[in-house]
CSV table of C-alpha atoms in Angstrom, one decimal:
chain,number,residue,atom,x,y,z
A,235,MET,CA,6.2,-52.6,8.8
A,236,ARG,CA,8.4,-55.1,10.5
A,237,VAL,CA,9.7,-53.7,13.8
A,238,LEU,CA,12.3,-55.1,16.1
A,239,VAL,CA,11.4,-54.1,19.7
A,240,THR,CA,14.2,-54.5,22.2
A,241,GLY,CA,13.3,-54.6,25.9
A,242,ALA,CA,9.9,-55.9,24.8
A,243,ALA,CA,9.1,-57.6,28.1
A,244,GLY,CA,9.8,-54.5,30.1
A,245,PHE,CA,7.4,-51.9,31.6
A,246,ILE,CA,7.4,-49.5,28.6
A,247,GLY,CA,8.6,-52.0,26.0
A,248,SER,CA,5.6,-54.4,26.6
A,249,HIS,CA,3.1,-51.5,26.0
A,250,VAL,CA,5.0,-50.4,22.9
A,251,ALA,CA,5.0,-53.9,21.5
A,252,GLU,CA,1.2,-54.2,22.1
A,253,ALA,CA,0.5,-50.8,20.5
A,254,LEU,CA,2.5,-51.6,17.4
A,255,SER,CA,0.7,-54.9,16.9
A,256,ALA,CA,-2.7,-53.1,17.4
A,257,HIS,CA,-1.7,-50.7,14.6
A,258,GLY,CA,-1.0,-53.6,12.2
A,259,HIS,CA,2.8,-53.8,12.4
A,260,GLU,CA,4.7,-57.1,12.5
A,261,THR,CA,6.8,-57.2,15.6
A,262,VAL,CA,10.0,-59.1,16.4
A,263,LEU,CA,10.4,-59.1,20.2
A,264,VAL,CA,13.6,-59.5,22.3
A,265,ASP,CA,14.4,-59.1,26.0
A,266,ASN,CA,17.1,-60.5,28.3
A,267,LEU,CA,14.8,-60.3,31.3
A,268,LEU,CA,17.1,-58.2,33.5
A,269,PRO,CA,16.4,-58.8,37.2
A,270,GLN,CA,16.4,-55.1,37.9
A,271,ALA,CA,13.4,-54.7,35.6
A,272,HIS,CA,11.6,-58.0,36.0
A,273,GLY,CA,12.4,-59.5,39.4
A,274,GLY,CA,11.4,-63.0,38.4
A,275,PRO,CA,10.2,-65.1,35.5
A,276,ALA,CA,8.2,-63.1,33.0
A,277,ASP,CA,5.3,-64.2,30.8
A,278,PHE,CA,7.1,-63.3,27.6
A,279,GLU,CA,6.5,-64.8,24.2
A,280,GLY,CA,9.4,-63.2,22.4
A,281,VAL,CA,13.1,-64.1,22.1
A,282,VAL,CA,15.0,-64.2,25.4
A,283,GLY,CA,18.4,-62.8,24.4
A,284,ASP,CA,20.8,-60.0,24.8
A,285,VAL,CA,21.3,-57.0,22.4
A,286,ARG,CA,25.0,-57.4,23.1
A,287,ASP,CA,25.0,-60.6,21.1
A,288,PRO,CA,25.9,-59.7,17.4
A,289,ALA,CA,25.0,-63.2,16.1
A,290,LEU,CA,21.5,-63.0,17.7
A,291,LEU,CA,20.9,-59.5,16.3
A,292,ALA,CA,21.9,-60.6,12.8
A,293,ASP,CA,19.1,-63.2,12.9
A,294,LEU,CA,16.6,-60.8,14.5
A,295,LEU,CA,17.2,-57.9,12.1
A,296,ALA,CA,16.4,-60.0,8.9
A,297,GLU,CA,13.9,-58.0,6.8
A,298,VAL,CA,13.3,-55.5,9.7
A,299,ASP,CA,12.3,-52.0,8.6
A,300,VAL,CA,12.9,-50.1,11.8
A,301,VAL,CA,14.2,-50.8,15.3
A,302,CYS,CA,12.4,-49.6,18.4
A,303,HIS,CA,15.2,-49.7,21.1
A,304,GLN,CA,13.6,-49.8,24.6
A,305,ALA,CA,16.2,-52.2,26.2
A,306,ALA,CA,18.0,-50.5,29.1
A,307,MET,CA,18.9,-50.7,32.7
A,308,VAL,CA,16.9,-47.9,34.2
A,309,GLY,CA,16.3,-45.8,37.2
A,310,HIS,CA,18.3,-43.8,39.8
A,311,GLY,CA,20.1,-47.0,40.9
A,312,VAL,CA,21.6,-47.9,44.2
A,313,SER,CA,25.1,-46.3,44.1
A,314,PRO,CA,28.0,-45.4,41.8
A,315,ALA,CA,28.9,-49.1,42.0
A,316,ASP,CA,26.1,-49.7,39.5
A,317,ALA,CA,28.1,-47.7,36.8
A,318,PRO,CA,29.7,-50.7,35.0
A,319,ASP,CA,26.3,-52.5,34.7
A,320,TYR,CA,24.6,-49.3,33.4
A,321,VAL,CA,27.3,-48.8,30.8
A,322,LEU,CA,27.5,-52.4,29.7
A,323,HIS,CA,23.7,-52.7,29.2
A,324,ASN,CA,22.9,-49.2,27.9
A,325,ASP,CA,25.9,-48.0,26.0
A,326,PHE,CA,27.8,-51.1,24.9
A,327,GLY,CA,24.5,-52.8,24.1
A,328,THR,CA,23.4,-49.8,22.0
A,329,ALA,CA,26.8,-49.8,20.2
A,330,VAL,CA,26.4,-53.5,19.3
A,331,LEU,CA,22.9,-52.9,18.1
A,332,LEU,CA,23.9,-50.0,15.9
A,333,SER,CA,26.7,-52.0,14.4
A,334,ALA,CA,24.4,-54.9,13.7
A,335,MET,CA,21.8,-52.5,12.1
A,336,HIS,CA,24.5,-51.2,9.8
A,337,GLU,CA,25.5,-54.7,8.8
A,338,ALA,CA,21.9,-55.6,8.2
A,339,GLY,CA,21.1,-52.5,6.2
A,340,VAL,CA,18.5,-51.2,8.7
A,341,HIS,CA,18.6,-47.4,8.7
A,342,ARG,CA,15.8,-46.3,10.9
A,343,LEU,CA,15.9,-46.2,14.7
A,344,VAL,CA,13.4,-45.1,17.4
A,345,LEU,CA,15.5,-44.7,20.6
A,346,ALA,CA,14.0,-44.6,24.1
A,347,SER,CA,15.8,-41.7,25.6
A,348,SER,CA,14.9,-39.7,28.8
A,349,MET,CA,14.4,-36.3,30.2
A,350,VAL,CA,17.3,-37.1,32.6
A,351,VAL,CA,19.7,-36.0,29.9
A,352,TYR,CA,18.8,-32.4,30.7
A,353,GLY,CA,19.8,-32.6,34.4
A,354,GLU,CA,18.0,-29.5,35.7
A,355,GLY,CA,15.3,-28.0,33.5
A,356,ARG,CA,15.1,-24.5,32.0
A,357,TYR,CA,15.5,-21.6,34.4
A,358,GLU,CA,15.5,-17.8,34.1
A,359,CYS,CA,17.0,-15.1,36.2
A,360,PRO,CA,15.4,-11.7,36.2
A,361,ALA,CA,18.8,-10.1,35.7
A,362,HIS,CA,20.7,-12.6,33.6
A,363,GLY,CA,18.1,-14.4,31.5
A,364,VAL,CA,18.2,-18.1,30.8
A,365,VAL,CA,21.0,-19.6,32.9
A,366,GLN,CA,22.3,-23.0,34.0
A,367,PRO,CA,21.5,-23.1,37.7
A,368,GLY,CA,24.1,-23.3,40.5
A,369,PRO,CA,24.3,-26.2,42.9
A,370,ARG,CA,21.6,-26.8,45.5
A,371,SER,CA,21.9,-27.4,49.2
A,372,PRO,CA,20.6,-30.8,50.5
A,373,GLU,CA,19.1,-28.9,53.5
A,374,GLY,CA,17.5,-26.2,51.3
A,375,PRO,CA,16.5,-23.8,49.9
A,376,TYR,CA,15.7,-26.4,47.3
A,377,ASP,CA,15.1,-24.1,44.4
A,378,PRO,CA,18.4,-23.5,42.6
A,379,PRO,CA,20.0,-20.0,42.6
A,380,CYS,CA,21.5,-18.0,39.8
A,381,PRO,CA,25.2,-18.9,39.6
A,382,THR,CA,26.0,-15.3,39.0
A,383,CYS,CA,23.9,-13.3,41.5
A,384,GLY,CA,22.4,-15.9,43.8
A,385,THR,CA,18.8,-14.9,43.0
A,386,LEU,CA,16.3,-17.8,43.1
A,387,LEU,CA,15.4,-18.8,39.5
A,388,THR,CA,12.1,-19.1,37.8
A,389,PRO,CA,11.6,-22.5,36.1
A,390,GLY,CA,10.2,-22.8,32.6
A,391,LEU,CA,9.6,-25.3,29.8
A,392,VAL,CA,12.7,-27.2,28.7
A,393,PRO,CA,13.0,-27.5,24.9
A,394,GLU,CA,14.9,-30.1,23.1
A,395,ASN,CA,17.9,-27.8,22.3
A,396,ALA,CA,18.6,-27.3,26.0
A,397,PRO,CA,22.1,-28.2,27.1
A,398,ILE,CA,22.8,-31.9,27.9
A,399,ASP,CA,23.9,-32.0,31.6
A,400,PRO,CA,23.3,-35.5,33.1
A,401,ARG,CA,23.4,-35.7,36.9
A,402,SER,CA,23.4,-39.5,37.5
A,403,THR,CA,25.1,-42.6,36.0
A,404,TYR,CA,21.8,-43.6,34.4
A,405,ALA,CA,21.4,-40.1,32.9
A,406,ALA,CA,25.0,-40.2,31.6
A,407,THR,CA,24.3,-43.5,29.8
A,408,LYS,CA,21.2,-42.2,28.2
A,409,ALA,CA,23.1,-39.1,26.9
A,410,ALA,CA,25.8,-41.5,25.6
A,411,GLN,CA,23.1,-43.5,23.8
A,412,GLU,CA,22.0,-40.4,22.0
A,413,PHE,CA,25.6,-39.5,21.0
A,414,LEU,CA,26.2,-43.0,19.7
A,415,ALA,CA,23.0,-43.0,17.7
A,416,SER,CA,23.7,-39.5,16.4
A,417,ALA,CA,27.2,-40.5,15.2
A,418,TRP,CA,25.7,-43.7,13.6
A,419,ALA,CA,23.2,-41.6,11.7
A,420,ARG,CA,25.8,-39.3,10.4
A,421,GLN,CA,28.1,-42.2,9.3
A,422,THR,CA,25.3,-44.3,7.7
A,423,GLY,CA,22.8,-41.7,6.5
A,424,GLY,CA,20.2,-43.3,8.9
A,425,GLY,CA,17.5,-41.5,10.8
A,426,VAL,CA,16.9,-41.5,14.5
A,427,TRP,CA,14.0,-40.3,16.6
A,428,ALA,CA,15.3,-39.9,20.2
A,429,LEU,CA,12.1,-40.0,22.4
A,430,ARG,CA,13.0,-38.2,25.7
A,431,TYR,CA,10.4,-39.8,28.0
A,432,HIS,CA,9.5,-37.7,31.0
A,433,ASN,CA,8.1,-39.4,34.2
A,434,VAL,CA,6.4,-42.4,32.8
A,435,TYR,CA,3.9,-44.3,35.1
A,436,GLY,CA,1.1,-46.9,34.6
A,437,PRO,CA,0.4,-50.6,34.7
A,438,ARG,CA,3.3,-53.1,34.9
A,439,MET,CA,5.7,-50.8,36.7
A,440,PRO,CA,8.1,-52.8,38.8
A,441,ARG,CA,7.2,-52.3,42.4
A,442,ASP,CA,9.3,-51.2,45.4
A,443,THR,CA,12.8,-51.0,43.8
A,444,PRO,CA,15.5,-48.2,43.6
A,445,TYR,CA,15.4,-48.9,39.8
A,446,ALA,CA,11.7,-47.8,39.5
A,447,GLY,CA,10.1,-44.4,39.3
A,448,VAL,CA,8.7,-42.4,42.2
A,449,ALA,CA,5.1,-43.3,41.3
A,450,SER,CA,5.9,-47.0,41.8
A,451,LEU,CA,7.6,-46.2,45.1
A,452,PHE,CA,4.6,-44.3,46.3
A,453,ARG,CA,2.2,-47.0,45.2
A,454,SER,CA,4.3,-49.8,46.8
A,455,ALA,CA,4.3,-47.9,50.2
A,456,LEU,CA,0.5,-47.5,50.0
A,457,GLU,CA,0.0,-51.2,49.4
A,458,ARG,CA,2.0,-51.9,52.6
A,459,GLY,CA,-0.3,-49.4,54.4
A,460,GLU,CA,2.5,-46.9,54.8
A,461,ALA,CA,2.5,-43.2,54.0
A,462,PRO,CA,4.4,-42.2,50.8
A,463,THR,CA,7.6,-40.5,51.7
A,464,VAL,CA,8.2,-37.3,49.8
A,465,LEU,CA,11.7,-35.7,49.7
A,466,GLU,CA,12.4,-32.0,49.7
A,467,ASP,CA,9.3,-29.9,50.3
A,468,GLY,CA,7.2,-31.8,47.7
A,469,ASN,CA,7.1,-28.9,45.4
A,470,GLN,CA,9.5,-30.2,42.8
A,471,ARG,CA,7.8,-30.2,39.4
A,472,ARG,CA,7.7,-33.0,36.9
A,473,ASP,CA,5.7,-34.0,33.9
A,474,PHE,CA,4.0,-37.3,34.6
A,475,VAL,CA,3.0,-39.1,31.4
A,476,HIS,CA,1.0,-42.3,31.2
A,477,VAL,CA,2.7,-45.3,29.6
A,478,THR,CA,-0.1,-45.8,27.0
A,479,ASP,CA,0.6,-42.3,25.7
A,480,VAL,CA,4.3,-43.2,25.5
A,481,ALA,CA,3.5,-46.3,23.6
A,482,GLN,CA,1.4,-44.3,21.1
A,483,ALA,CA,4.3,-41.8,20.7
A,484,ASN,CA,6.5,-44.8,19.7
A,485,VAL,CA,3.9,-45.9,17.1
A,486,SER,CA,3.9,-42.4,15.7
A,487,ALA,CA,7.7,-42.4,15.5
A,488,VAL,CA,7.8,-45.8,13.8
A,489,GLU,CA,5.3,-44.6,11.2
A,490,ALA,CA,7.0,-41.1,10.7
A,491,MET,CA,10.1,-40.8,8.5
A,492,PRO,CA,13.0,-39.2,10.4
A,493,GLU,CA,15.4,-36.9,8.7
A,494,ASN,CA,18.3,-38.9,7.2
A,495,GLY,CA,21.7,-38.5,8.6
A,496,THR,CA,20.7,-37.0,11.9
A,497,LEU,CA,19.1,-37.6,15.3
A,498,THR,CA,16.0,-35.7,16.2
A,499,PRO,CA,15.2,-35.5,20.0
A,500,LEU,CA,11.6,-35.1,21.1
A,501,ASN,CA,10.1,-34.5,24.5
A,502,ILE,CA,7.5,-37.2,25.2
A,503,CYS,CA,5.3,-35.7,28.0
A,504,SER,CA,1.8,-34.8,29.0
A,505,GLY,CA,2.4,-31.1,28.7
A,506,THR,CA,0.8,-30.5,32.1
A,507,PRO,CA,3.2,-30.3,35.0
A,508,HIS,CA,2.5,-31.4,38.5
A,509,THR,CA,4.5,-31.5,41.7
A,510,VAL,CA,5.8,-34.7,43.3
A,511,GLY,CA,3.7,-33.8,46.3
A,512,GLU,CA,0.6,-33.6,44.2
A,513,LEU,CA,1.3,-37.1,42.8
A,514,ALA,CA,1.7,-38.5,46.3
A,515,GLU,CA,-1.5,-36.8,47.6
A,516,GLU,CA,-3.6,-37.9,44.6
A,517,LEU,CA,-2.3,-41.5,44.7
A,518,ALA,CA,-2.9,-41.7,48.5
A,519,LYS,CA,-6.5,-40.5,48.0
A,520,ALA,CA,-7.1,-42.9,45.1
A,521,CYS,CA,-5.7,-45.8,47.2
A,522,ASP,CA,-7.6,-44.7,50.3
A,523,GLY,CA,-4.2,-44.7,52.1
A,524,PRO,CA,-2.4,-42.6,54.6
A,525,ALA,CA,-1.4,-39.0,53.7
A,526,PRO,CA,2.1,-38.5,52.4
A,527,GLU,CA,4.9,-37.5,54.7
A,528,VAL,CA,7.2,-34.7,53.6
A,529,VAL,CA,10.6,-35.5,55.1
A,530,GLY,CA,12.9,-33.0,53.4
A,531,GLY,CA,16.4,-33.7,52.1
A,532,THR,CA,17.6,-34.7,48.7
A,533,ARG,CA,19.3,-37.6,47.0
A,534,PRO,CA,22.6,-37.1,45.2
A,535,GLY,CA,21.9,-36.3,41.6
A,536,ASP,CA,18.3,-35.3,42.1
A,537,VAL,CA,17.1,-32.2,40.3
A,538,ARG,CA,14.5,-29.7,41.3
A,539,HIS,CA,12.3,-29.0,38.3
A,540,VAL,CA,12.1,-30.6,34.8
A,541,VAL,CA,9.0,-29.5,32.9
A,542,ALA,CA,8.8,-30.2,29.2
A,543,ASP,CA,7.9,-28.3,26.1
A,544,PRO,CA,5.6,-30.7,24.1
A,545,SER,CA,5.4,-28.7,20.9
A,546,ALA,CA,8.1,-30.4,18.9
A,547,ALA,CA,6.5,-33.9,19.3
A,548,ARG,CA,3.2,-32.4,18.3
A,549,GLU,CA,4.6,-30.7,15.2
A,550,LYS,CA,6.8,-33.6,14.0
A,551,LEU,CA,4.9,-36.7,15.1
A,552,GLY,CA,1.4,-35.4,15.6
A,553,PHE,CA,1.7,-36.7,19.1
A,554,THR,CA,-0.4,-35.2,22.0
A,555,ALA,CA,-0.9,-37.1,25.2
A,556,LYS,CA,-4.5,-38.2,25.8
A,557,VAL,CA,-4.5,-39.5,29.4
A,558,THR,CA,-5.1,-36.7,32.0
A,559,PHE,CA,-3.3,-36.7,35.3
A,560,GLU,CA,-6.6,-37.4,37.1
A,561,GLN,CA,-7.5,-40.3,34.8
A,562,GLY,CA,-4.0,-41.8,35.0
A,563,ILE,CA,-3.7,-41.7,38.8
A,564,ALA,CA,-7.2,-43.2,39.2
A,565,ASP,CA,-6.1,-46.1,36.9
A,566,PHE,CA,-2.7,-46.5,38.5
A,567,ALA,CA,-4.2,-46.8,42.0
A,568,THR,CA,-5.5,-50.3,41.1
A,569,ALA,CA,-3.3,-51.2,38.1
A,570,PRO,CA,-1.2,-54.4,38.3
A,571,LEU,CA,2.4,-53.9,39.1
A,572,ARG,CA,5.3,-56.3,38.5
A,573,ALA,CA,6.9,-58.4,41.2
A,574,PRO,CA,9.6,-56.7,43.2
A,575,ALA,CA,12.7,-56.3,41.1
A,576,SER,CA,16.2,-56.9,42.5
A,577,ARG,CA,19.8,-56.1,41.9
A,578,ALA,CA,21.6,-58.5,39.5
């Protein structure tokens, strides 16, 4: 198939593009080389351009069978002052792309979404069953209480039908991307796979930037000879999934036919949760660096536990992550990272 990959020079997008080519697909690559993602000139052989440019998209979409939309401004960000940039790149850019796809008669989309759309994960109270957790205190206790009785909740696996509850500007824009794509599918009869990536790590992550993930921040600190700094008590649980597995999930989604007229969300995860503290400890050992420092406190918008249910991706795409946590961390300890990214 002929696949347009947006954001194809980025951390995840570059792996997706390579995996598609390795599986025999013809790829059309575009990226506008955002400073937040790239931090300098990139070795990129595709089209340097912006998905907010309808004329460019009209050319790129010629004879395309499916679009794999990875382009986005990512990460926790610096402050709410980033909001206009996030909305312009993520939501307006997606709206322009969907319009261009309609004009070009392209009806299949693989959308890079994120676990951040859930906010907190799934929690259960012994007395009140599955509940949306109440607010947390920055000073602790860090585990969220039941909003009705105040009892500390038990975290579980978050399924795709969990409520959407974004807690950051980035999360809000990813949720909006899903809503825009869902509306497009209903209006056009197109089909969308929304791949909700969990905590992706691996080669080519941008180093030492507020727009990167926690694995990159830990690795960058260790390269400087510094101890990784772990917020809260280090027991916050996540699903860390290697970027090569995420790329394979995209290949599976490109090759699988989505249901027409709808958006189907899927957790893309390893299925094996670990704590942030475990990530810091394993990476410090693999890098032969100083032990992590647990400093407490939270960032606004941070959530406690988000652990995914991987069953839907397995059933609908045949996707199961292959890289174990131990293998992935050992690889990541020496994997090449990108030059420091910066604010635009």
